[in-house]
Each structure stands twice: as structure tokens, then as C-alpha cells.
């Protein structure tokens, strides 16, 4: 393989994984004011996806600002959910508030910190932002999720779910926005993606 071809491939990879996901700046103001909409399901039929049994637990729809995004490629979780989105709504969609909050993701966790007093109450940060493990419903949805950039406002809809493997492994979504810490993330089977800004 020629050196030129190797350089071109390296440049393409750099563009895809660095520049393609640059943060979008939309300016100050609440851009996703509404609370997520959730309707818990008493019972729903399970279905198979990537060798796992998926059971819908609640219908779910959210319009939110993408605070951060992280991709994963190892473990059972990444078979289903290659991307986590940290999402914010209400005042957590306002860049005037977010400029004083440092947000990061790693190991399937979303973390925030403020070097000073948080610009809004701590509990509001906790209840108006969440880490969502995204399970794309199909290849088209996976492509759309793959193109989401930090800072954008997105509409996502589908189901909060439970995933089970034959070996006993399971992964269960939180069903409330009030929890924090371990098991507080949403496992979100996304059927529809729309970028607003």
C-alpha cells in the first residue's frame, strides 16, 4: 500500500472521529424547555436484537441538548448500545448555564462538576440531565445517532427497555429522572431521531 494512500486513510479517520463531532454552539437561552414524556407499560412483547431479548418498559420521548457523547466498542453493552448521549433539558439546555459546568463521560458514566458554586441548584442539574445508553432500532437510526454532535438539540423517541442475554446477563433502564449514581441511566431503544438545531 502506498504511503499516499495510508496518509489519506489516516486523514479520513482523523476527520471522522475528531472534526465530525465538534461541539455545536447555539448561544444562550433555554432551547429544550419541556420535560421528557414517558408512559410506563404494564406489559409489552419482547423482541430479539443482536442476540439479546429486548423488553420495552415505557414509551419515551425527549427533546434535549446534547451535553456530551461517547462511543464504546467493548463488552455486551456495546453490542447493543455503541453510543451514550448525556442530555440536558430545561435550564440544562442553556449555554449560559452550561458554560460554568464541566461535563464528561467515561466507562458508561456521565459526570459533571463546577469549579465554583453551580449556576443552578445541584438537584436541578441532577433531575434535568441524564446519561442515555442509545440502542438504535435499525441501521438508518444508527447512522443518524452517529452524526449527532455535542451541543445540538435533538428529538429522540422510542422505548426505555430491559435487555437480557441467554447467559443471564441483563441491563435495565432507569424509569425516573430523579435518581442518581449506579443504575440511574436510561437504556433507550431509539426508533426516531430528529436534529432540531
Tab-separated table of N, CA and C in Angstrom, residues 4 34 46 58 62 66 76 97-98 102 104 106 115 136 139 153 163-164 169 172 176-177 188:
chain	number	residue	atom	x	y	z
A	4	UNK	N	0.981	7.430	0.206
A	4	UNK	CA	-0.069	8.420	-0.020
A	4	UNK	C	-1.434	7.873	0.404
A	34	UNK	N	-39.100	21.554	27.616
A	34	UNK	CA	-40.060	20.572	28.126
A	34	UNK	C	-39.389	19.384	28.812
A	46	UNK	N	-41.636	-8.864	24.095
A	46	UNK	CA	-40.199	-8.780	23.885
A	46	UNK	C	-39.872	-9.088	22.429
A	58	UNK	N	-41.282	1.259	28.909
A	58	UNK	CA	-42.011	2.533	28.854
A	58	UNK	C	-41.808	3.164	27.480
A	62	UNK	N	-37.987	12.497	24.123
A	62	UNK	CA	-37.259	13.598	24.750
A	62	UNK	C	-36.759	14.559	23.682
A	66	UNK	N	-27.561	18.019	23.572
A	66	UNK	CA	-26.518	17.011	23.730
A	66	UNK	C	-25.359	17.652	24.495
A	76	UNK	N	-20.638	-6.521	26.332
A	76	UNK	CA	-22.015	-6.803	25.904
A	76	UNK	C	-22.771	-5.519	25.599
A	97	UNK	N	-25.851	28.689	31.241
A	97	UNK	CA	-25.702	27.858	32.444
A	97	UNK	C	-24.562	26.861	32.248
A	98	UNK	N	-24.521	26.237	31.089
A	98	UNK	CA	-23.560	25.158	30.839
A	98	UNK	C	-22.119	25.635	30.786
A	102	UNK	N	-18.594	21.676	33.951
A	102	UNK	CA	-17.726	20.790	33.172
A	102	UNK	C	-18.382	19.418	33.114
A	104	UNK	N	-18.330	15.384	31.529
A	104	UNK	CA	-17.505	14.341	30.918
A	104	UNK	C	-18.243	13.008	30.957
A	106	UNK	N	-17.269	8.631	30.686
A	106	UNK	CA	-16.328	7.519	30.516
A	106	UNK	C	-16.892	6.314	31.255
A	115	UNK	N	-16.448	24.398	39.012
A	115	UNK	CA	-15.328	24.869	39.821
A	115	UNK	C	-15.777	25.884	40.863
A	136	UNK	N	-29.856	1.836	18.842
A	136	UNK	CA	-30.532	2.198	17.598
A	136	UNK	C	-31.431	1.055	17.115
A	139	UNK	N	-30.288	0.262	11.078
A	139	UNK	CA	-29.057	0.878	10.552
A	139	UNK	C	-29.237	2.363	10.273
A	153	UNK	N	-29.511	20.261	19.520
A	153	UNK	CA	-30.803	19.943	20.125
A	153	UNK	C	-31.411	18.828	19.287
A	163	UNK	N	-32.720	-5.374	28.627
A	163	UNK	CA	-32.058	-6.293	27.698
A	163	UNK	C	-31.574	-7.509	28.466
A	164	UNK	N	-31.798	-8.703	27.915
A	164	UNK	CA	-31.379	-9.956	28.542
A	164	UNK	C	-30.635	-10.824	27.544
A	169	UNK	N	-26.886	-12.485	31.692
A	169	UNK	CA	-26.540	-11.056	31.685
A	169	UNK	C	-27.795	-10.238	31.395
A	172	UNK	N	-30.871	-2.996	32.594
A	172	UNK	CA	-32.220	-2.473	32.802
A	172	UNK	C	-32.191	-0.951	32.883
A	176	UNK	N	-36.978	6.715	35.956
A	176	UNK	CA	-37.225	8.013	36.573
A	176	UNK	C	-36.068	8.949	36.281
A	177	UNK	N	-36.327	10.226	36.274
A	177	UNK	CA	-35.253	11.208	36.095
A	177	UNK	C	-34.743	11.711	37.441
A	188	UNK	N	-32.124	3.224	26.232
A	188	UNK	CA	-33.101	3.867	25.348
A	188	UNK	C	-33.031	3.252	23.955
